[in-house]
Amino acid sequence: MPANAILALKEVGHSFGGLAVLRSVTFDVPEGGIIGLIGPNGSGKTTLFNIVSGYIRPLAGSITYRGAPLVRESIQRRGTAGLVRTFQTPQVFEQMTVLENIMVGCTKLTRTTMLQDLLRTPAARGQMREIRQRAEAACEHFQLGNLRDLPAASLTAGQRRILEIARAVVGEPRLLLLDEPSSGLNAQEIDNLREWIVRLNEQGITVLLVSHDMGLMTVARTVHTLYFGEIIASGDMAAIQRDPRVREVYLGV
Ligand SMILES: Nc1ncnc2c1ncn2[C@@H]1O[C@H](COP(=O)(O)OP(=O)(O)O)[C@@H](O)[C@H]1O
Ligand SMILES: [Mg+2]
């Protein structure tokens, strides 16, 4: 594993009910980089994210995060260690306000994750105030300030995606996994999303991005192409688009 890799996957394999979904996937995510993962539907991208974020334990291979083995760590431990993800369908709490949604992202900074517990003691109330202030600042930072007291259910797809990202990064992660963040977004919302990814990366967050949107994917310095569970090509977007195998299997030309 190269010294500058924040995440290293080595020969990761997985299957569901005997059907191989990932076969010997090996690649590194360099610290501070933006790495892309493309591939047709069903090629195993989300499964790989589920494995890295701890929702699934892989049947083969190893994963190293910041120099330590990852696959036995819980989802929560990965979160507190700075590894966070978003979902293909944004996971926001519909009935909670925008501000409350972001506050949920702050709770992983504290020793307890139960909001109710935080309300009981003076120390906990102080912590709650801190969380609120941090969430308010994040709300402004992500230009969600004028929406902050609205229920998440009332947001557009683009706003919802930004909210999900705001909640994911308010705890200052080191590695952010974004699964199809542009799905359901219009061109302007995708441009906005692209700017946020660049800005977050400039602030020091390493990004692993899954996207179908080739325009958005140009933010990635290196893109890996997954096809039926195997990496078939890697390089910058220009090289990927020239690759004959990629053109054949993915771009359909
Ligand atoms: N929990 C699951 N149980 C059974 N099969 C699954 C499960 N999750 C994904 N699959 C299958 O694994 C393959 C890869 O899916 P997925 O990782 O979602 O691909 P992608 O995100 O690239 O579209 C698909 O054939 C899908 O049907
Ligand atoms: Mg997927």
PDB file of C-alpha atoms and ligand atoms in Angstrom:
ATOM      1  CA  MET A   1       0.000   0.000   0.000  1.00  0.00           C
ATOM      2  CA  PRO A   2       1.502   3.370  -1.018  1.00  0.00           C
ATOM      3  CA  ALA A   3       2.375   5.626   1.919  1.00  0.00           C
ATOM      4  CA  ASN A   4      -0.044   8.337   0.820  1.00  0.00           C
ATOM      5  CA  ALA A   5      -3.112   6.076   0.475  1.00  0.00           C
ATOM      6  CA  ILE A   6      -5.939   6.840   2.911  1.00  0.00           C
ATOM      7  CA  LEU A   7      -7.818   3.774   1.686  1.00  0.00           C
ATOM      8  CA  ALA A   8      -6.475   0.658   0.008  1.00  0.00           C
ATOM      9  CA  LEU A   9      -8.578  -2.183  -1.348  1.00  0.00           C
ATOM     10  CA  LYS A  10      -6.818  -5.431  -2.041  1.00  0.00           C
ATOM     11  CA  GLU A  11      -8.447  -8.271  -3.970  1.00  0.00           C
ATOM     12  CA  VAL A  12     -11.881  -7.479  -2.557  1.00  0.00           C
ATOM     13  CA  GLY A  13     -14.478 -10.022  -3.583  1.00  0.00           C
ATOM     14  CA  HIS A  14     -18.144 -10.491  -2.787  1.00  0.00           C
ATOM     15  CA  SER A  15     -21.105 -12.550  -3.935  1.00  0.00           C
ATOM     16  CA  PHE A  16     -24.800 -12.696  -3.189  1.00  0.00           C
ATOM     17  CA  GLY A  17     -26.361 -16.145  -3.106  1.00  0.00           C
ATOM     18  CA  GLY A  18     -23.440 -17.618  -4.998  1.00  0.00           C
ATOM     19  CA  LEU A  19     -23.478 -14.926  -7.692  1.00  0.00           C
ATOM     20  CA  ALA A  20     -20.153 -13.089  -7.836  1.00  0.00           C
ATOM     21  CA  VAL A  21     -20.700  -9.334  -7.695  1.00  0.00           C
ATOM     22  CA  LEU A  22     -17.117  -8.215  -7.020  1.00  0.00           C
ATOM     23  CA  ARG A  23     -14.020 -10.136  -8.122  1.00  0.00           C
ATOM     24  CA  SER A  24     -10.596  -9.202  -6.864  1.00  0.00           C
ATOM     25  CA  VAL A  25     -11.020  -5.437  -6.824  1.00  0.00           C
ATOM     26  CA  THR A  26      -7.730  -3.700  -6.035  1.00  0.00           C
ATOM     27  CA  PHE A  27      -7.111   0.042  -5.962  1.00  0.00           C
ATOM     28  CA  ASP A  28      -5.919   2.836  -3.680  1.00  0.00           C
ATOM     29  CA  VAL A  29      -7.430   6.161  -2.798  1.00  0.00           C
ATOM     30  CA  PRO A  30      -4.590   8.665  -2.268  1.00  0.00           C
ATOM     31  CA  GLU A  31      -5.015  11.065   0.645  1.00  0.00           C
ATOM     32  CA  GLY A  32      -6.319  14.408  -0.576  1.00  0.00           C
ATOM     33  CA  GLY A  33      -7.430  13.063  -3.952  1.00  0.00           C
ATOM     34  CA  ILE A  34     -10.707  12.759  -5.788  1.00  0.00           C
ATOM     35  CA  ILE A  35     -11.083   9.237  -7.154  1.00  0.00           C
ATOM     36  CA  GLY A  36     -13.930   8.197  -9.416  1.00  0.00           C
ATOM     37  CA  LEU A  37     -15.677   4.890  -9.926  1.00  0.00           C
ATOM     38  CA  ILE A  38     -17.848   4.334 -12.996  1.00  0.00           C
ATOM     39  CA  GLY A  39     -19.525   1.283 -14.442  1.00  0.00           C
ATOM     40  CA  PRO A  40     -22.889   0.216 -15.841  1.00  0.00           C
ATOM     41  CA  ASN A  41     -25.830  -0.520 -13.555  1.00  0.00           C
ATOM     42  CA  GLY A  42     -25.321  -3.682 -11.591  1.00  0.00           C
ATOM     43  CA  SER A  43     -21.534  -3.637 -11.926  1.00  0.00           C
ATOM     44  CA  GLY A  44     -21.044  -3.599  -8.137  1.00  0.00           C
ATOM     45  CA  LYS A  45     -20.358   0.076  -7.328  1.00  0.00           C
ATOM     46  CA  THR A  46     -22.860   0.385  -4.488  1.00  0.00           C
ATOM     47  CA  THR A  47     -21.867  -3.012  -3.133  1.00  0.00           C
ATOM     48  CA  LEU A  48     -18.286  -1.760  -2.969  1.00  0.00           C
ATOM     49  CA  PHE A  49     -19.460   1.363  -1.101  1.00  0.00           C
ATOM     50  CA  ASN A  50     -21.497  -0.823   1.267  1.00  0.00           C
ATOM     51  CA  ILE A  51     -18.364  -2.818   1.975  1.00  0.00           C
ATOM     52  CA  VAL A  52     -16.118   0.210   2.543  1.00  0.00           C
ATOM     53  CA  SER A  53     -18.693   1.934   4.762  1.00  0.00           C
ATOM     54  CA  GLY A  54     -19.365  -1.222   6.785  1.00  0.00           C
ATOM     55  CA  TYR A  55     -22.874  -2.277   5.724  1.00  0.00           C
ATOM     56  CA  ILE A  56     -21.547  -5.500   4.217  1.00  0.00           C
ATOM     57  CA  ARG A  57     -18.545  -7.574   5.209  1.00  0.00           C
ATOM     58  CA  PRO A  58     -16.688  -8.730   2.081  1.00  0.00           C
ATOM     59  CA  LEU A  59     -16.239 -12.454   1.506  1.00  0.00           C
ATOM     60  CA  ALA A  60     -12.693 -11.970   0.195  1.00  0.00           C
ATOM     61  CA  GLY A  61      -9.828  -9.525   0.264  1.00  0.00           C
ATOM     62  CA  SER A  62      -8.708  -6.821   2.632  1.00  0.00           C
ATOM     63  CA  ILE A  63      -9.245  -3.102   3.106  1.00  0.00           C
ATOM     64  CA  THR A  64      -6.893  -0.744   4.876  1.00  0.00           C
ATOM     65  CA  TYR A  65      -7.986   2.665   6.119  1.00  0.00           C
ATOM     66  CA  ARG A  66      -5.277   5.027   7.390  1.00  0.00           C
ATOM     67  CA  GLY A  67      -2.922   2.105   7.755  1.00  0.00           C
ATOM     68  CA  ALA A  68      -5.232  -0.160   9.791  1.00  0.00           C
ATOM     69  CA  PRO A  69      -7.435  -3.086   8.733  1.00  0.00           C
ATOM     70  CA  LEU A  70     -11.021  -1.924   8.235  1.00  0.00           C
ATOM     71  CA  VAL A  71     -13.406  -4.774   7.565  1.00  0.00           C
ATOM     72  CA  ARG A  72     -14.045  -5.725  11.185  1.00  0.00           C
ATOM     73  CA  GLU A  73     -14.853  -2.164  12.294  1.00  0.00           C
ATOM     74  CA  SER A  74     -18.494  -1.150  12.869  1.00  0.00           C
ATOM     75  CA  ILE A  75     -20.224   1.496  10.763  1.00  0.00           C
ATOM     76  CA  GLN A  76     -20.115   3.830  13.794  1.00  0.00           C
ATOM     77  CA  ARG A  77     -16.394   3.331  14.386  1.00  0.00           C
ATOM     78  CA  ARG A  78     -15.730   4.084  10.728  1.00  0.00           C
ATOM     79  CA  GLY A  79     -17.790   7.263  11.057  1.00  0.00           C
ATOM     80  CA  THR A  80     -15.914   8.512  14.097  1.00  0.00           C
ATOM     81  CA  ALA A  81     -12.650   7.639  12.327  1.00  0.00           C
ATOM     82  CA  GLY A  82     -13.658  10.047   9.572  1.00  0.00           C
ATOM     83  CA  LEU A  83     -15.043   7.708   6.929  1.00  0.00           C
ATOM     84  CA  VAL A  84     -18.544   8.783   5.860  1.00  0.00           C
ATOM     85  CA  ARG A  85     -20.827   8.171   2.902  1.00  0.00           C
ATOM     86  CA  THR A  86     -23.948   9.397   1.191  1.00  0.00           C
ATOM     87  CA  PHE A  87     -26.534   7.175  -0.469  1.00  0.00           C
ATOM     88  CA  GLN A  88     -27.766   6.768  -4.026  1.00  0.00           C
ATOM     89  CA  THR A  89     -31.199   7.889  -2.771  1.00  0.00           C
ATOM     90  CA  PRO A  90     -30.507  10.736  -0.326  1.00  0.00           C
ATOM     91  CA  GLN A  91     -31.116   9.592   3.234  1.00  0.00           C
ATOM     92  CA  VAL A  92     -32.565  12.571   5.063  1.00  0.00           C
ATOM     93  CA  PHE A  93     -35.057  12.653   7.906  1.00  0.00           C
ATOM     94  CA  GLU A  94     -38.093  13.963   6.060  1.00  0.00           C
ATOM     95  CA  GLN A  95     -40.043  15.299   9.044  1.00  0.00           C
ATOM     96  CA  MET A  96     -37.046  16.941  10.676  1.00  0.00           C
ATOM     97  CA  THR A  97     -35.957  20.442   9.706  1.00  0.00           C
ATOM     98  CA  VAL A  98     -32.886  21.140   7.633  1.00  0.00           C
ATOM     99  CA  LEU A  99     -31.066  22.353  10.753  1.00  0.00           C
ATOM    100  CA  GLU A 100     -32.067  19.272  12.768  1.00  0.00           C
ATOM    101  CA  ASN A 101     -30.860  17.010   9.966  1.00  0.00           C
ATOM    102  CA  ILE A 102     -27.445  18.653  10.089  1.00  0.00           C
ATOM    103  CA  MET A 103     -27.412  18.423  13.900  1.00  0.00           C
ATOM    104  CA  VAL A 104     -27.730  14.653  13.546  1.00  0.00           C
ATOM    105  CA  GLY A 105     -24.459  14.711  11.606  1.00  0.00           C
ATOM    106  CA  CYS A 106     -22.786  16.486  14.554  1.00  0.00           C
ATOM    107  CA  THR A 107     -23.771  13.903  17.139  1.00  0.00           C
ATOM    108  CA  LYS A 108     -21.071  11.532  16.005  1.00  0.00           C
ATOM    109  CA  LEU A 109     -18.574  14.061  17.361  1.00  0.00           C
ATOM    110  CA  THR A 110     -19.855  13.466  20.882  1.00  0.00           C
ATOM    111  CA  ARG A 111     -19.508  10.430  23.084  1.00  0.00           C
ATOM    112  CA  THR A 112     -23.216   9.688  22.985  1.00  0.00           C
ATOM    113  CA  THR A 113     -25.262   9.483  19.828  1.00  0.00           C
ATOM    114  CA  MET A 114     -28.670   9.735  21.466  1.00  0.00           C
ATOM    115  CA  LEU A 115     -30.071  13.245  21.247  1.00  0.00           C
ATOM    116  CA  GLN A 116     -32.299  12.558  24.260  1.00  0.00           C
ATOM    117  CA  ASP A 117     -29.269  11.791  26.426  1.00  0.00           C
ATOM    118  CA  LEU A 118     -27.750  15.067  25.422  1.00  0.00           C
ATOM    119  CA  LEU A 119     -30.619  17.047  26.889  1.00  0.00           C
ATOM    120  CA  ARG A 120     -30.360  15.797  30.463  1.00  0.00           C
ATOM    121  CA  THR A 121     -27.308  17.190  32.223  1.00  0.00           C
ATOM    122  CA  PRO A 122     -25.854  20.749  32.172  1.00  0.00           C
ATOM    123  CA  ALA A 123     -22.756  19.423  30.428  1.00  0.00           C
ATOM    124  CA  ALA A 124     -24.946  17.709  27.864  1.00  0.00           C
ATOM    125  CA  ARG A 125     -26.959  20.894  27.368  1.00  0.00           C
ATOM    126  CA  GLY A 126     -23.715  22.751  26.717  1.00  0.00           C
ATOM    127  CA  GLN A 127     -22.761  20.125  24.199  1.00  0.00           C
ATOM    128  CA  MET A 128     -26.173  20.493  22.582  1.00  0.00           C
ATOM    129  CA  ARG A 129     -25.635  24.256  22.245  1.00  0.00           C
ATOM    130  CA  GLU A 130     -22.293  23.614  20.601  1.00  0.00           C
ATOM    131  CA  ILE A 131     -23.874  21.165  18.183  1.00  0.00           C
ATOM    132  CA  ARG A 132     -26.591  23.653  17.325  1.00  0.00           C
ATOM    133  CA  GLN A 133     -24.057  26.403  16.656  1.00  0.00           C
ATOM    134  CA  ARG A 134     -21.956  24.137  14.502  1.00  0.00           C
ATOM    135  CA  ALA A 135     -25.041  23.027  12.543  1.00  0.00           C
ATOM    136  CA  GLU A 136     -26.149  26.640  12.095  1.00  0.00           C
ATOM    137  CA  ALA A 137     -22.729  27.540  10.714  1.00  0.00           C
ATOM    138  CA  ALA A 138     -22.880  24.555   8.331  1.00  0.00           C
ATOM    139  CA  CYS A 139     -26.354  25.643   7.228  1.00  0.00           C
ATOM    140  CA  GLU A 140     -25.011  29.065   6.254  1.00  0.00           C
ATOM    141  CA  HIS A 141     -21.873  27.597   4.709  1.00  0.00           C
ATOM    142  CA  PHE A 142     -23.913  25.327   2.434  1.00  0.00           C
ATOM    143  CA  GLN A 143     -26.325  28.118   1.540  1.00  0.00           C
ATOM    144  CA  LEU A 144     -29.215  26.351   3.248  1.00  0.00           C
ATOM    145  CA  GLY A 145     -29.712  29.193   5.752  1.00  0.00           C
ATOM    146  CA  ASN A 146     -33.053  30.370   4.385  1.00  0.00           C
ATOM    147  CA  LEU A 147     -34.349  26.777   4.426  1.00  0.00           C
ATOM    148  CA  ARG A 148     -33.097  25.834   7.857  1.00  0.00           C
ATOM    149  CA  ASP A 149     -36.447  25.647   9.671  1.00  0.00           C
ATOM    150  CA  LEU A 150     -38.272  23.856   6.862  1.00  0.00           C
ATOM    151  CA  PRO A 151     -38.850  20.101   6.969  1.00  0.00           C
ATOM    152  CA  ALA A 152     -36.445  18.216   4.701  1.00  0.00           C
ATOM    153  CA  ALA A 153     -39.526  16.847   2.895  1.00  0.00           C
ATOM    154  CA  SER A 154     -40.068  20.272   1.308  1.00  0.00           C
ATOM    155  CA  LEU A 155     -36.640  20.454  -0.390  1.00  0.00           C
ATOM    156  CA  THR A 156     -35.884  20.002  -4.102  1.00  0.00           C
ATOM    157  CA  ALA A 157     -33.690  17.092  -5.198  1.00  0.00           C
ATOM    158  CA  GLY A 158     -30.681  19.399  -5.480  1.00  0.00           C
ATOM    159  CA  GLN A 159     -31.199  20.959  -2.036  1.00  0.00           C
ATOM    160  CA  ARG A 160     -31.758  17.545  -0.512  1.00  0.00           C
ATOM    161  CA  ARG A 161     -28.462  16.321  -1.933  1.00  0.00           C
ATOM    162  CA  ILE A 162     -26.598  19.328  -0.569  1.00  0.00           C
ATOM    163  CA  LEU A 163     -28.281  18.750   2.811  1.00  0.00           C
ATOM    164  CA  GLU A 164     -27.153  15.144   2.820  1.00  0.00           C
ATOM    165  CA  ILE A 165     -23.599  16.217   2.016  1.00  0.00           C
ATOM    166  CA  ALA A 166     -23.709  18.968   4.668  1.00  0.00           C
ATOM    167  CA  ARG A 167     -24.791  16.420   7.260  1.00  0.00           C
ATOM    168  CA  ALA A 168     -22.042  14.029   6.146  1.00  0.00           C
ATOM    169  CA  VAL A 169     -19.256  16.614   6.338  1.00  0.00           C
ATOM    170  CA  VAL A 170     -20.282  18.643   9.404  1.00  0.00           C
ATOM    171  CA  GLY A 171     -18.337  16.120  11.483  1.00  0.00           C
ATOM    172  CA  GLU A 172     -15.221  16.917   9.413  1.00  0.00           C
ATOM    173  CA  PRO A 173     -14.561  13.537   7.825  1.00  0.00           C
ATOM    174  CA  ARG A 174     -11.305  12.586   6.140  1.00  0.00           C
ATOM    175  CA  LEU A 175     -12.833  10.393   3.451  1.00  0.00           C
ATOM    176  CA  LEU A 176     -16.226  11.042   1.853  1.00  0.00           C
ATOM    177  CA  LEU A 177     -17.903   8.408  -0.316  1.00  0.00           C
ATOM    178  CA  LEU A 178     -20.537   9.820  -2.671  1.00  0.00           C
ATOM    179  CA  ASP A 179     -22.833   7.270  -4.369  1.00  0.00           C
ATOM    180  CA  GLU A 180     -24.421   8.739  -7.518  1.00  0.00           C
ATOM    181  CA  PRO A 181     -24.825  12.205  -6.002  1.00  0.00           C
ATOM    182  CA  SER A 182     -26.049  13.678  -9.298  1.00  0.00           C
ATOM    183  CA  SER A 183     -28.994  11.298  -9.719  1.00  0.00           C
ATOM    184  CA  GLY A 184     -32.234  13.242 -10.093  1.00  0.00           C
ATOM    185  CA  LEU A 185     -30.434  16.596 -10.347  1.00  0.00           C
ATOM    186  CA  ASN A 186     -30.738  19.108 -13.195  1.00  0.00           C
ATOM    187  CA  ALA A 187     -27.702  20.532 -15.017  1.00  0.00           C
ATOM    188  CA  GLN A 188     -27.442  23.598 -12.784  1.00  0.00           C
ATOM    189  CA  GLU A 189     -27.742  21.503  -9.625  1.00  0.00           C
ATOM    190  CA  ILE A 190     -24.992  19.217 -10.947  1.00  0.00           C
ATOM    191  CA  ASP A 191     -22.724  22.240 -11.527  1.00  0.00           C
ATOM    192  CA  ASN A 192     -23.405  23.354  -7.955  1.00  0.00           C
ATOM    193  CA  LEU A 193     -22.665  19.850  -6.672  1.00  0.00           C
ATOM    194  CA  ARG A 194     -19.414  19.804  -8.649  1.00  0.00           C
ATOM    195  CA  GLU A 195     -18.322  23.063  -7.021  1.00  0.00           C
ATOM    196  CA  TRP A 196     -19.073  21.648  -3.575  1.00  0.00           C
ATOM    197  CA  ILE A 197     -17.036  18.526  -4.262  1.00  0.00           C
ATOM    198  CA  VAL A 198     -14.077  20.658  -5.386  1.00  0.00           C
ATOM    199  CA  ARG A 199     -14.402  22.965  -2.354  1.00  0.00           C
ATOM    200  CA  LEU A 200     -14.652  20.089   0.137  1.00  0.00           C
ATOM    201  CA  ASN A 201     -11.624  18.499  -1.457  1.00  0.00           C
ATOM    202  CA  GLU A 202      -9.703  21.779  -1.204  1.00  0.00           C
ATOM    203  CA  GLN A 203     -10.586  21.815   2.496  1.00  0.00           C
ATOM    204  CA  GLY A 204      -8.759  18.515   2.813  1.00  0.00           C
ATOM    205  CA  ILE A 205     -11.489  15.899   2.414  1.00  0.00           C
ATOM    206  CA  THR A 206     -10.556  12.955   0.213  1.00  0.00           C
ATOM    207  CA  VAL A 207     -13.431  11.973  -2.088  1.00  0.00           C
ATOM    208  CA  LEU A 208     -14.431   8.660  -3.655  1.00  0.00           C
ATOM    209  CA  LEU A 209     -17.156   9.408  -6.184  1.00  0.00           C
ATOM    210  CA  VAL A 210     -19.524   7.075  -8.011  1.00  0.00           C
ATOM    211  CA  SER A 211     -21.350   8.758 -10.868  1.00  0.00           C
ATOM    212  CA  HIS A 212     -22.942   8.141 -14.229  1.00  0.00           C
ATOM    213  CA  ASP A 213     -22.497  11.773 -15.095  1.00  0.00           C
ATOM    214  CA  MET A 214     -19.366  12.052 -17.232  1.00  0.00           C
ATOM    215  CA  GLY A 215     -19.282  15.830 -16.797  1.00  0.00           C
ATOM    216  CA  LEU A 216     -19.305  15.531 -13.027  1.00  0.00           C
ATOM    217  CA  MET A 217     -16.747  12.731 -13.224  1.00  0.00           C
ATOM    218  CA  THR A 218     -14.157  15.092 -14.702  1.00  0.00           C
ATOM    219  CA  VAL A 219     -13.531  16.313 -11.105  1.00  0.00           C
ATOM    220  CA  ALA A 220     -11.815  13.001 -10.442  1.00  0.00           C
ATOM    221  CA  ARG A 221      -8.076  12.792 -11.048  1.00  0.00           C
ATOM    222  CA  THR A 222      -8.221   9.037 -11.506  1.00  0.00           C
ATOM    223  CA  VAL A 223     -11.270   7.037 -12.542  1.00  0.00           C
ATOM    224  CA  HIS A 224     -11.635   3.275 -12.163  1.00  0.00           C
ATOM    225  CA  THR A 225     -14.078   1.453 -14.403  1.00  0.00           C
ATOM    226  CA  LEU A 226     -15.945  -1.451 -12.860  1.00  0.00           C
ATOM    227  CA  TYR A 227     -17.554  -3.996 -15.158  1.00  0.00           C
ATOM    228  CA  PHE A 228     -19.278  -7.043 -13.724  1.00  0.00           C
ATOM    229  CA  GLY A 229     -17.258  -6.784 -10.548  1.00  0.00           C
ATOM    230  CA  GLU A 230     -13.843  -6.229 -12.137  1.00  0.00           C
ATOM    231  CA  ILE A 231     -11.773  -3.107 -12.702  1.00  0.00           C
ATOM    232  CA  ILE A 232     -11.242  -3.096 -16.466  1.00  0.00           C
ATOM    233  CA  ALA A 233      -9.604   0.323 -16.904  1.00  0.00           C
ATOM    234  CA  SER A 234      -8.136   3.103 -14.776  1.00  0.00           C
ATOM    235  CA  GLY A 235      -6.861   6.563 -15.635  1.00  0.00           C
ATOM    236  CA  ASP A 236      -8.036  10.126 -16.013  1.00  0.00           C
ATOM    237  CA  MET A 237     -11.414  10.685 -17.666  1.00  0.00           C
ATOM    238  CA  ALA A 238      -9.840  11.443 -21.050  1.00  0.00           C
ATOM    239  CA  ALA A 239      -7.906   8.157 -21.016  1.00  0.00           C
ATOM    240  CA  ILE A 240     -10.984   6.243 -19.840  1.00  0.00           C
ATOM    241  CA  GLN A 241     -13.089   7.639 -22.657  1.00  0.00           C
ATOM    242  CA  ARG A 242     -10.452   6.564 -25.197  1.00  0.00           C
ATOM    243  CA  ASP A 243     -10.099   3.058 -23.753  1.00  0.00           C
ATOM    244  CA  PRO A 244     -11.464   0.558 -26.293  1.00  0.00           C
ATOM    245  CA  ARG A 245     -12.832  -1.839 -23.635  1.00  0.00           C
ATOM    246  CA  VAL A 246     -14.601   0.952 -21.816  1.00  0.00           C
ATOM    247  CA  ARG A 247     -16.072   2.252 -25.055  1.00  0.00           C
ATOM    248  CA  GLU A 248     -17.338  -1.182 -25.895  1.00  0.00           C
ATOM    249  CA  VAL A 249     -18.820  -2.234 -22.568  1.00  0.00           C
ATOM    250  CA  TYR A 250     -19.735   1.012 -20.914  1.00  0.00           C
ATOM    251  CA  LEU A 251     -20.211   3.764 -23.426  1.00  0.00           C
ATOM    252  CA  GLY A 252     -21.791   1.305 -25.852  1.00  0.00           C
ATOM    253  CA  VAL A 253     -19.753   2.432 -28.876  1.00  0.00           C
TER     254      VAL A 253
HETATM  255  N1  LIG B   1     -28.361  -7.208  -1.011  1.00  0.00           N
HETATM  256  C1  LIG B   1     -28.285  -7.815  -2.191  1.00  0.00           C
HETATM  257  N2  LIG B   1     -28.702  -9.078  -2.360  1.00  0.00           N
HETATM  258  C2  LIG B   1     -28.615  -9.700  -3.550  1.00  0.00           C
HETATM  259  N3  LIG B   1     -28.103  -9.135  -4.657  1.00  0.00           N
HETATM  260  C3  LIG B   1     -27.665  -7.867  -4.559  1.00  0.00           C
HETATM  261  C4  LIG B   1     -27.735  -7.145  -3.334  1.00  0.00           C
HETATM  262  N4  LIG B   1     -27.213  -5.894  -3.546  1.00  0.00           N
HETATM  263  C5  LIG B   1     -26.843  -5.862  -4.830  1.00  0.00           C
HETATM  264  N5  LIG B   1     -27.114  -7.031  -5.460  1.00  0.00           N
HETATM  265  C6  LIG B   1     -26.783  -7.370  -6.850  1.00  0.00           C
HETATM  266  O1  LIG B   1     -25.406  -7.116  -7.017  1.00  0.00           O
HETATM  267  C7  LIG B   1     -25.148  -6.570  -8.292  1.00  0.00           C
HETATM  268  C8  LIG B   1     -24.416  -5.261  -8.130  1.00  0.00           C
HETATM  269  O2  LIG B   1     -25.301  -4.316  -7.597  1.00  0.00           O
HETATM  270  P1  LIG B   1     -24.834  -2.861  -7.169  1.00  0.00           P
HETATM  271  O3  LIG B   1     -23.641  -2.977  -6.299  1.00  0.00           O
HETATM  272  O4  LIG B   1     -26.018  -2.151  -6.629  1.00  0.00           O
HETATM  273  O5  LIG B   1     -24.400  -2.241  -8.566  1.00  0.00           O
HETATM  274  P2  LIG B   1     -24.262  -0.726  -9.061  1.00  0.00           P
HETATM  275  O6  LIG B   1     -24.262   0.165  -7.860  1.00  0.00           O
HETATM  276  O7  LIG B   1     -22.983  -0.705  -9.817  1.00  0.00           O
HETATM  277  O8  LIG B   1     -25.437  -0.474  -9.946  1.00  0.00           O
HETATM  278  C9  LIG B   1     -26.491  -6.459  -8.996  1.00  0.00           C
HETATM  279  O9  LIG B   1     -26.647  -7.585  -9.800  1.00  0.00           O
HETATM  280  C10 LIG B   1     -27.472  -6.458  -7.848  1.00  0.00           C
HETATM  281  O10 LIG B   1     -28.699  -6.970  -8.249  1.00  0.00           O
HETATM  282 MG    MG B   2     -25.440   1.773  -7.326  1.00  0.00          MG
END
